[in-house]
């Protein structure tokens, strides 16, 4: 694996909350760091340890309400049951809309697509996600594709943990091309 730090200087926000999908948070978190990016875990409260679906712990670095999106280059929305709770938070939706409007990375895997749908950024986009939320995404205006990863400009989406290698490669590619 190359040790090139192509994402040096990039800061990526990753949402965390109880019952997140362990692999869908940790694999991108570590892979983005490996590529040189700084990753910041944002939960409803700062300094809280959240438990994943498979009980792996993740401690939030910052509270979602304290995030200044202007200090980040994109956002990652892991799946699990967490997105169903976080999509009810107005600040989560505002953050996602901010990154989308700026043309910065907005990445969602599995049920993470619920966050994009609730943020109102889906109409006219191509996406994939968990088959369990396909109808929700289609009703939100997504042109659905059953693929391991779908990249639509700055939007990167995948279906499940098995798609994580392609998901991470696509995120890194989008970030490398993104101007700050």
GROMACS .gro file of C-alpha atoms in nm:
model
  180
    1UNK     CA    1   0.000   0.000   0.000
    2UNK     CA    2   0.143   0.341  -0.092
    3UNK     CA    3   0.251   0.559   0.196
    4UNK     CA    4   0.191   0.880   0.001
    5UNK     CA    5   0.000   1.135   0.211
    6UNK     CA    6  -0.207   1.281  -0.073
    7UNK     CA    7  -0.469   1.422   0.165
    8UNK     CA    8  -0.226   1.614   0.387
    9UNK     CA    9  -0.400   1.931   0.510
   10UNK     CA   10  -0.753   1.799   0.453
   11UNK     CA   11  -0.998   1.779   0.746
   12UNK     CA   12  -1.290   1.540   0.729
   13UNK     CA   13  -1.590   1.532   0.960
   14UNK     CA   14  -1.733   1.188   1.042
   15UNK     CA   15  -2.065   1.152   1.222
   16UNK     CA   16  -2.082   0.915   1.519
   17UNK     CA   17  -2.368   0.807   1.743
   18UNK     CA   18  -2.500   0.502   1.921
   19UNK     CA   19  -2.546   0.191   1.710
   20UNK     CA   20  -2.330   0.312   1.421
   21UNK     CA   21  -2.207   0.039   1.187
   22UNK     CA   22  -1.860  -0.031   1.325
   23UNK     CA   23  -1.677  -0.103   1.000
   24UNK     CA   24  -1.846   0.182   0.812
   25UNK     CA   25  -1.707   0.432   1.063
   26UNK     CA   26  -1.366   0.284   1.144
   27UNK     CA   27  -1.251   0.174   0.798
   28UNK     CA   28  -1.296   0.524   0.641
   29UNK     CA   29  -1.171   0.695   0.960
   30UNK     CA   30  -0.843   0.502   0.952
   31UNK     CA   31  -0.807   0.495   0.572
   32UNK     CA   32  -0.846   0.874   0.545
   33UNK     CA   33  -0.588   0.921   0.823
   34UNK     CA   34  -0.354   0.683   0.643
   35UNK     CA   35  -0.385   0.906   0.334
   36UNK     CA   36  -0.286   1.209   0.545
   37UNK     CA   37  -0.625   1.362   0.631
   38UNK     CA   38  -0.725   1.472   0.978
   39UNK     CA   39  -1.052   1.307   1.077
   40UNK     CA   40  -1.283   1.444   1.346
   41UNK     CA   41  -1.565   1.239   1.499
   42UNK     CA   42  -1.875   1.450   1.567
   43UNK     CA   43  -2.151   1.326   1.797
   44UNK     CA   44  -2.444   1.489   1.970
   45UNK     CA   45  -2.208   1.558   2.261
   46UNK     CA   46  -1.830   1.600   2.274
   47UNK     CA   47  -1.616   1.348   2.459
   48UNK     CA   48  -1.885   1.080   2.468
   49UNK     CA   49  -1.805   0.720   2.388
   50UNK     CA   50  -2.065   0.577   2.153
   51UNK     CA   51  -2.111   0.205   2.097
   52UNK     CA   52  -2.134   0.053   1.751
   53UNK     CA   53  -2.374  -0.221   1.640
   54UNK     CA   54  -2.101  -0.472   1.723
   55UNK     CA   55  -2.009  -0.286   2.044
   56UNK     CA   56  -1.685  -0.128   1.922
   57UNK     CA   57  -1.646   0.209   2.099
   58UNK     CA   58  -1.586   0.545   1.930
   59UNK     CA   59  -1.534   0.864   2.128
   60UNK     CA   60  -1.659   1.189   1.977
   61UNK     CA   61  -1.404   1.468   1.939
   62UNK     CA   62  -1.661   1.745   1.908
   63UNK     CA   63  -2.032   1.813   1.951
   64UNK     CA   64  -2.220   1.846   1.623
   65UNK     CA   65  -2.361   2.183   1.731
   66UNK     CA   66  -2.005   2.316   1.780
   67UNK     CA   67  -1.879   2.222   1.433
   68UNK     CA   68  -1.767   2.506   1.206
   69UNK     CA   69  -1.811   2.354   0.860
   70UNK     CA   70  -1.576   2.613   0.709
   71UNK     CA   71  -1.285   2.433   0.878
   72UNK     CA   72  -1.359   2.102   0.701
   73UNK     CA   73  -1.322   1.964   0.349
   74UNK     CA   74  -1.605   1.713   0.362
   75UNK     CA   75  -1.823   1.478   0.564
   76UNK     CA   76  -1.864   1.101   0.597
   77UNK     CA   77  -2.199   0.952   0.700
   78UNK     CA   78  -2.158   0.593   0.824
   79UNK     CA   79  -2.456   0.362   0.842
   80UNK     CA   80  -2.606   0.145   1.111
   81UNK     CA   81  -2.905   0.261   1.313
   82UNK     CA   82  -2.731   0.591   1.399
   83UNK     CA   83  -2.849   0.782   1.087
   84UNK     CA   84  -3.214   0.732   1.180
   85UNK     CA   85  -3.156   0.936   1.497
   86UNK     CA   86  -2.909   1.191   1.361
   87UNK     CA   87  -3.129   1.280   1.063
   88UNK     CA   88  -3.373   1.439   1.310
   89UNK     CA   89  -3.108   1.695   1.413
   90UNK     CA   90  -3.128   2.024   1.221
   91UNK     CA   91  -2.756   2.094   1.263
   92UNK     CA   92  -2.667   1.760   1.098
   93UNK     CA   93  -2.881   1.852   0.798
   94UNK     CA   94  -2.731   2.203   0.783
   95UNK     CA   95  -2.378   2.064   0.786
   96UNK     CA   96  -2.453   1.822   0.502
   97UNK     CA   97  -2.619   2.099   0.298
   98UNK     CA   98  -2.315   2.324   0.358
   99UNK     CA   99  -2.071   2.065   0.217
  100UNK     CA  100  -2.304   1.988  -0.074
  101UNK     CA  101  -2.350   2.355  -0.168
  102UNK     CA  102  -1.972   2.409  -0.155
  103UNK     CA  103  -1.913   2.106  -0.381
  104UNK     CA  104  -1.713   1.936  -0.107
  105UNK     CA  105  -1.709   1.565  -0.030
  106UNK     CA  106  -2.038   1.424   0.097
  107UNK     CA  107  -1.998   1.049   0.146
  108UNK     CA  108  -2.261   0.805   0.275
  109UNK     CA  109  -2.259   0.430   0.307
  110UNK     CA  110  -2.547   0.190   0.375
  111UNK     CA  111  -2.813   0.366   0.587
  112UNK     CA  112  -2.599   0.683   0.592
  113UNK     CA  113  -2.795   0.784   0.282
  114UNK     CA  114  -3.085   0.869   0.512
  115UNK     CA  115  -2.886   1.172   0.627
  116UNK     CA  116  -2.851   1.298   0.269
  117UNK     CA  117  -3.222   1.241   0.206
  118UNK     CA  118  -3.324   1.429   0.521
  119UNK     CA  119  -3.085   1.711   0.431
  120UNK     CA  120  -3.276   1.752   0.103
  121UNK     CA  121  -2.977   1.713  -0.130
  122UNK     CA  122  -3.083   1.404  -0.325
  123UNK     CA  123  -3.305   1.534  -0.606
  124UNK     CA  124  -3.139   1.480  -0.943
  125UNK     CA  125  -2.841   1.284  -0.809
  126UNK     CA  126  -2.715   0.933  -0.878
  127UNK     CA  127  -2.664   0.725  -0.562
  128UNK     CA  128  -2.661   0.382  -0.407
  129UNK     CA  129  -2.706   0.267  -0.049
  130UNK     CA  130  -2.855  -0.011   0.156
  131UNK     CA  131  -3.135  -0.182  -0.036
  132UNK     CA  132  -3.340  -0.121   0.281
  133UNK     CA  133  -3.350   0.254   0.209
  134UNK     CA  134  -3.370   0.234  -0.171
  135UNK     CA  135  -3.735   0.343  -0.175
  136UNK     CA  136  -3.660   0.637   0.056
  137UNK     CA  137  -3.379   0.754  -0.171
  138UNK     CA  138  -3.582   0.710  -0.489
  139UNK     CA  139  -3.871   0.908  -0.335
  140UNK     CA  140  -3.619   1.179  -0.244
  141UNK     CA  141  -3.526   1.211  -0.612
  142UNK     CA  142  -3.227   0.977  -0.646
  143UNK     CA  143  -3.153   0.787  -0.964
  144UNK     CA  144  -3.075   0.456  -0.791
  145UNK     CA  145  -2.785   0.233  -0.900
  146UNK     CA  146  -2.704  -0.108  -0.752
  147UNK     CA  147  -2.325  -0.073  -0.750
  148UNK     CA  148  -2.045  -0.101  -0.495
  149UNK     CA  149  -1.983   0.272  -0.525
  150UNK     CA  150  -2.151   0.557  -0.710
  151UNK     CA  151  -1.973   0.887  -0.756
  152UNK     CA  152  -2.181   1.184  -0.868
  153UNK     CA  153  -1.947   1.485  -0.867
  154UNK     CA  154  -1.864   1.528  -0.496
  155UNK     CA  155  -2.121   1.273  -0.370
  156UNK     CA  156  -1.984   0.926  -0.293
  157UNK     CA  157  -2.223   0.648  -0.190
  158UNK     CA  158  -2.192   0.274  -0.125
  159UNK     CA  159  -2.422  -0.009  -0.016
  160UNK     CA  160  -2.261  -0.200   0.274
  161UNK     CA  161  -1.937  -0.292   0.455
  162UNK     CA  162  -1.833  -0.519   0.167
  163UNK     CA  163  -1.808  -0.208  -0.052
  164UNK     CA  164  -1.568  -0.024   0.181
  165UNK     CA  165  -1.251  -0.062  -0.032
  166UNK     CA  166  -1.423   0.097  -0.334
  167UNK     CA  167  -1.595   0.356  -0.110
  168UNK     CA  168  -1.265   0.469   0.041
  169UNK     CA  169  -1.082   0.477  -0.293
  170UNK     CA  170  -1.360   0.695  -0.436
  171UNK     CA  171  -1.358   0.932  -0.136
  172UNK     CA  172  -0.982   0.975  -0.163
  173UNK     CA  173  -1.010   1.037  -0.537
  174UNK     CA  174  -1.278   1.305  -0.487
  175UNK     CA  175  -1.075   1.471  -0.211
  176UNK     CA  176  -0.756   1.471  -0.420
  177UNK     CA  177  -0.939   1.653  -0.700
  178UNK     CA  178  -1.120   1.893  -0.465
  179UNK     CA  179  -0.981   2.244  -0.437
  180UNK     CA  180  -0.991   2.418  -0.103
   0.00000   0.00000   0.00000
